PDB file of C-alpha atoms in Angstrom:
ATOM      1  CA  MET Y   1      -8.974   8.353 -14.435  1.00  0.00           C
ATOM      2  CA  THR Y   2     -11.900  10.989 -15.509  1.00  0.00           C
ATOM      3  CA  PRO Y   3     -11.102  14.971 -12.923  1.00  0.00           C
ATOM      4  CA  ALA Y   4     -11.813  15.473  -9.623  1.00  0.00           C
ATOM      5  CA  SER Y   5     -11.707  19.134  -9.953  1.00  0.00           C
ATOM      6  CA  GLU Y   6      -9.675  21.353 -11.988  1.00  0.00           C
ATOM      7  CA  ASP Y   7      -6.861  22.485  -9.823  1.00  0.00           C
ATOM      8  CA  SER Y   8      -6.166  18.578  -7.926  1.00  0.00           C
ATOM      9  CA  ASP Y   9      -4.277  15.608  -8.782  1.00  0.00           C
ATOM     10  CA  GLU Y  10      -6.735  13.387  -7.657  1.00  0.00           C
ATOM     11  CA  ARG Y  11      -9.351  12.065  -9.698  1.00  0.00           C
ATOM     12  CA  SER Y  12     -12.095   9.187  -9.506  1.00  0.00           C
ATOM     13  CA  ILE Y  13     -11.319   5.301 -10.938  1.00  0.00           C
ATOM     14  CA  GLU Y  14     -13.644   2.943 -10.768  1.00  0.00           C
ATOM     15  CA  THR Y  15     -13.139   0.387  -7.685  1.00  0.00           C
ATOM     16  CA  ALA Y  16     -13.078  -2.565 -10.311  1.00  0.00           C
ATOM     17  CA  SER Y  17     -10.271  -1.090 -12.262  1.00  0.00           C
ATOM     18  CA  LEU Y  18      -8.191  -0.839  -8.485  1.00  0.00           C
ATOM     19  CA  ARG Y  19      -5.413  -4.066  -8.061  1.00  0.00           C
ATOM     20  CA  GLU Y  20      -3.868  -5.170  -5.160  1.00  0.00           C
ATOM     21  CA  THR Y  21      -0.096  -6.918  -5.830  1.00  0.00           C
ATOM     22  CA  LEU Y  22       0.744  -4.865  -2.969  1.00  0.00           C
ATOM     23  CA  ALA Y  23      -1.309  -5.560  -0.430  1.00  0.00           C
ATOM     24  CA  GLY Y  24       0.539  -8.889   0.534  1.00  0.00           C
ATOM     25  CA  LEU Y  25       3.138  -6.997   2.580  1.00  0.00           C
ATOM     26  CA  ARG Y  26      -0.068  -5.505   4.595  1.00  0.00           C
ATOM     27  CA  VAL Y  27      -1.923  -7.308   7.185  1.00  0.00           C
ATOM     28  CA  ILE Y  28      -4.993  -6.988   6.793  1.00  0.00           C
ATOM     29  CA  GLY Y  29      -8.149  -8.174   7.997  1.00  0.00           C
ATOM     30  CA  GLU Y  30     -11.964  -7.669   8.742  1.00  0.00           C
ATOM     31  CA  GLU Y  31     -10.933  -6.179  11.836  1.00  0.00           C
ATOM     32  CA  ALA Y  32      -8.937  -3.273  10.344  1.00  0.00           C
ATOM     33  CA  VAL Y  33     -11.408  -3.384   7.296  1.00  0.00           C
ATOM     34  CA  ARG Y  34     -15.083  -2.490   9.998  1.00  0.00           C
ATOM     35  CA  PRO Y  35     -14.565   0.693  11.493  1.00  0.00           C
ATOM     36  CA  MET Y  36     -13.299   1.832   7.794  1.00  0.00           C
ATOM     37  CA  ARG Y  37     -16.079   0.388   6.557  1.00  0.00           C
ATOM     38  CA  GLN Y  38     -18.353   1.993   8.508  1.00  0.00           C
ATOM     39  CA  SER Y  39     -16.361   5.629   8.850  1.00  0.00           C
ATOM     40  CA  LEU Y  40     -16.786   5.856   4.645  1.00  0.00           C
ATOM     41  CA  ARG Y  41     -20.787   5.392   5.591  1.00  0.00           C
ATOM     42  CA  ARG Y  42     -20.769   8.276   8.356  1.00  0.00           C
ATOM     43  CA  HIS Y  43     -18.659  10.564   6.468  1.00  0.00           C
ATOM     44  CA  GLY Y  44     -17.928   9.361   2.853  1.00  0.00           C
ATOM     45  CA  GLN Y  45     -14.198   9.241   1.759  1.00  0.00           C
ATOM     46  CA  LEU Y  46     -12.104  11.555   3.578  1.00  0.00           C
ATOM     47  CA  SER Y  47      -8.941  10.868   1.694  1.00  0.00           C
ATOM     48  CA  ALA Y  48      -7.928   9.197  -1.953  1.00  0.00           C
ATOM     49  CA  ILE Y  49      -6.452   5.853  -3.054  1.00  0.00           C
ATOM     50  CA  VAL Y  50      -3.124   6.599  -3.414  1.00  0.00           C
ATOM     51  CA  VAL Y  51      -2.285   4.528  -6.634  1.00  0.00           C
ATOM     52  CA  TYR Y  52       1.082   3.737  -9.202  1.00  0.00           C
ATOM     53  CA  ARG Y  53       0.700   2.688 -12.829  1.00  0.00           C
ATOM     54  CA  GLY Y  54       1.397  -0.905 -13.209  1.00  0.00           C
ATOM     55  CA  VAL Y  55       1.349  -3.387 -15.227  1.00  0.00           C
ATOM     56  CA  ASP Y  56      -0.254  -2.965 -18.484  1.00  0.00           C
ATOM     57  CA  ASP Y  57      -0.742   0.622 -17.663  1.00  0.00           C
ATOM     58  CA  ALA Y  58      -3.359  -0.662 -14.733  1.00  0.00           C
ATOM     59  CA  PRO Y  59      -3.359   0.998 -11.618  1.00  0.00           C
ATOM     60  CA  GLU Y  60      -1.935  -0.453  -8.503  1.00  0.00           C
ATOM     61  CA  VAL Y  61      -2.621   0.951  -4.827  1.00  0.00           C
ATOM     62  CA  VAL Y  62       0.075   1.598  -3.170  1.00  0.00           C
ATOM     63  CA  ASP Y  63      -2.433   3.007  -0.493  1.00  0.00           C
ATOM     64  CA  GLY Y  64      -6.221   2.777   1.019  1.00  0.00           C
ATOM     65  CA  PHE Y  65      -6.372  -0.836   1.103  1.00  0.00           C
ATOM     66  CA  LYS Y  66      -8.872  -0.552   4.138  1.00  0.00           C
ATOM     67  CA  ARG Y  67     -10.226   1.951   2.342  1.00  0.00           C
ATOM     68  CA  LEU Y  68     -10.664   0.171  -1.571  1.00  0.00           C
ATOM     69  CA  ARG Y  69     -11.954  -3.451   0.248  1.00  0.00           C
ATOM     70  CA  ALA Y  70     -14.474  -1.209   2.864  1.00  0.00           C
ATOM     71  CA  ALA Y  71     -16.086   1.233  -0.430  1.00  0.00           C
ATOM     72  CA  ARG Y  72     -16.011  -2.248  -2.774  1.00  0.00           C
ATOM     73  CA  GLU Y  73     -18.170  -4.028   0.311  1.00  0.00           C
ATOM     74  CA  LEU Y  74     -20.407  -1.121   0.495  1.00  0.00           C
ATOM     75  CA  ALA Y  75     -20.732  -1.528  -3.440  1.00  0.00           C
ATOM     76  CA  TRP Y  76     -19.289   1.874  -4.459  1.00  0.00           C
ATOM     77  CA  ARG Y  77     -18.562   2.045  -8.325  1.00  0.00           C
ATOM     78  CA  GLN Y  78     -15.848   5.317  -8.180  1.00  0.00           C
ATOM     79  CA  VAL Y  79     -12.936   6.121  -5.139  1.00  0.00           C
ATOM     80  CA  ARG Y  80     -11.281   8.973  -5.557  1.00  0.00           C
ATOM     81  CA  VAL Y  81      -6.819   8.491  -6.798  1.00  0.00           C
ATOM     82  CA  ARG Y  82      -4.336  10.055  -6.646  1.00  0.00           C
ATOM     83  CA  ALA Y  83      -1.632   8.583  -8.772  1.00  0.00           C
ATOM     84  CA  LEU Y  84       2.389   8.790  -8.034  1.00  0.00           C
ATOM     85  CA  ALA Y  85       4.848   8.424 -11.360  1.00  0.00           C
ATOM     86  CA  VAL Y  86       7.336   5.548  -9.895  1.00  0.00           C
ATOM     87  CA  ASP Y  87       7.591   2.027 -10.851  1.00  0.00           C
ATOM     88  CA  VAL Y  88       6.503  -0.511  -8.497  1.00  0.00           C
ATOM     89  CA  VAL Y  89      10.591  -0.288  -6.544  1.00  0.00           C
ATOM     90  CA  GLY Y  90       9.359   3.309  -5.624  1.00  0.00           C
ATOM     91  CA  ALA Y  91       5.872   2.726  -4.874  1.00  0.00           C
ATOM     92  CA  THR Y  92       6.996  -0.515  -2.651  1.00  0.00           C
ATOM     93  CA  VAL Y  93       9.076   2.718  -1.680  1.00  0.00           C
ATOM     94  CA  ALA Y  94       6.132   4.462  -1.511  1.00  0.00           C
ATOM     95  CA  LEU Y  95       4.414   2.300   0.657  1.00  0.00           C
ATOM     96  CA  ALA Y  96       6.483   2.369   3.617  1.00  0.00           C
ATOM     97  CA  THR Y  97       6.994   5.645   3.581  1.00  0.00           C
ATOM     98  CA  LEU Y  98       3.191   6.890   3.392  1.00  0.00           C
ATOM     99  CA  ASN Y  99       2.305   4.607   6.458  1.00  0.00           C
ATOM    100  CA  GLU Y 100       6.638   5.295   7.833  1.00  0.00           C
ATOM    101  CA  GLY Y 101       4.439   6.838  11.063  1.00  0.00           C
ATOM    102  CA  HIS Y 102       1.213   4.510  11.947  1.00  0.00           C
ATOM    103  CA  GLY Y 103       1.799   1.853   9.801  1.00  0.00           C
ATOM    104  CA  LEU Y 104       3.731  -0.659   9.338  1.00  0.00           C
ATOM    105  CA  THR Y 105       4.197  -2.934  11.841  1.00  0.00           C
ATOM    106  CA  GLU Y 106       8.531  -4.330  12.496  1.00  0.00           C
ATOM    107  CA  LEU Y 107       6.175  -7.929  10.153  1.00  0.00           C
ATOM    108  CA  GLU Y 108       5.403  -5.758   7.214  1.00  0.00           C
ATOM    109  CA  GLN Y 109       8.212  -4.075   7.122  1.00  0.00           C
ATOM    110  CA  ALA Y 110      10.476  -7.080   6.597  1.00  0.00           C
ATOM    111  CA  TRP Y 111       7.779  -8.746   4.023  1.00  0.00           C
ATOM    112  CA  LEU Y 112       8.358  -4.663   2.225  1.00  0.00           C
ATOM    113  CA  CYS Y 113      12.384  -5.078   2.435  1.00  0.00           C
ATOM    114  CA  ARG Y 114      12.118  -8.820   1.499  1.00  0.00           C
ATOM    115  CA  ALA Y 115      10.295  -7.913  -1.462  1.00  0.00           C
ATOM    116  CA  LEU Y 116      12.360  -4.939  -2.929  1.00  0.00           C
ATOM    117  CA  TYR Y 117      16.062  -7.461  -1.970  1.00  0.00           C
ATOM    118  CA  ARG Y 118      14.879 -10.830  -4.070  1.00  0.00           C
ATOM    119  CA  GLN Y 119      11.581  -9.391  -6.419  1.00  0.00           C
ATOM    120  CA  HIS Y 120      13.718  -6.412  -6.936  1.00  0.00           C
ATOM    121  CA  GLY Y 121      17.423  -7.779  -6.786  1.00  0.00           C
ATOM    122  CA  LEU Y 122      18.412  -4.588  -4.140  1.00  0.00           C
ATOM    123  CA  GLY Y 123      21.118  -4.828  -1.870  1.00  0.00           C
ATOM    124  CA  GLN Y 124      20.776  -3.703   1.446  1.00  0.00           C
ATOM    125  CA  PRO Y 125      22.515  -0.864   1.569  1.00  0.00           C
ATOM    126  CA  GLU Y 126      20.566   0.310  -1.689  1.00  0.00           C
ATOM    127  CA  ILE Y 127      17.248  -0.429   0.368  1.00  0.00           C
ATOM    128  CA  GLY Y 128      17.976   0.710   3.614  1.00  0.00           C
ATOM    129  CA  ARG Y 129      19.300   3.758   1.524  1.00  0.00           C
ATOM    130  CA  LEU Y 130      15.749   4.210   0.073  1.00  0.00           C
ATOM    131  CA  MET Y 131      14.272   3.671   3.219  1.00  0.00           C
ATOM    132  CA  GLY Y 132      16.226   6.723   4.864  1.00  0.00           C
ATOM    133  CA  ARG Y 133      17.839   3.583   7.238  1.00  0.00           C
ATOM    134  CA  HIS Y 134      20.810   1.902   7.879  1.00  0.00           C
ATOM    135  CA  LYS Y 135      21.716  -1.325   5.952  1.00  0.00           C
ATOM    136  CA  SER Y 136      21.489  -2.747   9.641  1.00  0.00           C
ATOM    137  CA  TRP Y 137      17.967  -1.988  10.301  1.00  0.00           C
ATOM    138  CA  VAL Y 138      17.422  -3.556   6.085  1.00  0.00           C
ATOM    139  CA  SER Y 139      19.576  -5.986   7.720  1.00  0.00           C
ATOM    140  CA  ARG Y 140      17.322  -6.901  11.173  1.00  0.00           C
ATOM    141  CA  ARG Y 141      13.425  -7.014   9.089  1.00  0.00           C
ATOM    142  CA  MET Y 142      15.749  -8.940   6.279  1.00  0.00           C
ATOM    143  CA  SER Y 143      16.117 -11.926   9.284  1.00  0.00           C
ATOM    144  CA  ARG Y 144      12.540 -11.357  10.842  1.00  0.00           C
ATOM    145  CA  SER Y 145      11.253 -11.761   7.603  1.00  0.00           C
ATOM    146  CA  THR Y 146      12.710 -15.506   7.738  1.00  0.00           C
ATOM    147  CA  ARG Y 147      11.114 -16.185  10.710  1.00  0.00           C
ATOM    148  CA  VAL Y 148       7.090 -15.493   9.636  1.00  0.00           C
ATOM    149  CA  PRO Y 149       5.937 -16.422   5.610  1.00  0.00           C
ATOM    150  CA  ARG Y 150       4.858 -13.263   4.011  1.00  0.00           C
ATOM    151  CA  PRO Y 151       0.403 -13.523   3.993  1.00  0.00           C
ATOM    152  CA  GLN Y 152      -0.973 -14.267   0.239  1.00  0.00           C
ATOM    153  CA  ALA Y 153      -2.445 -11.168  -1.920  1.00  0.00           C
ATOM    154  CA  SER Y 154      -5.786 -11.396  -1.379  1.00  0.00           C
TER     155      SER Y 154
END
């Protein structure tokens, strides 16, 4: 990654180098990418894509899946990113936190809780603590996640 400016924690990075492992926790359809593509074309990139360093130190997207997909469709070679100093569990929780007021559906919350429980071995009380919720909230989300299959990461 290269610095965007001396006083910023944002960097420019090649779009091809960004991985989207956590995208399987989101529902991202063409109908959501289309307005983002139009916005990028009209206004440019207004906010950085949030990433963390995943396996093999590769940058993994935490927030900004629509921005990245739209940028790739527009054949942008680089985008601005902001890196979080977290592991995969912290990145998964950050995905929820960064989308808290406007972005995650109950189903996406359910998939996120299920991932923390099954893939990362966290208990419901720990998931609740990390997400600022009660364990009963986690339990309700977990029960929803078993009724609807998680989409495949693209």
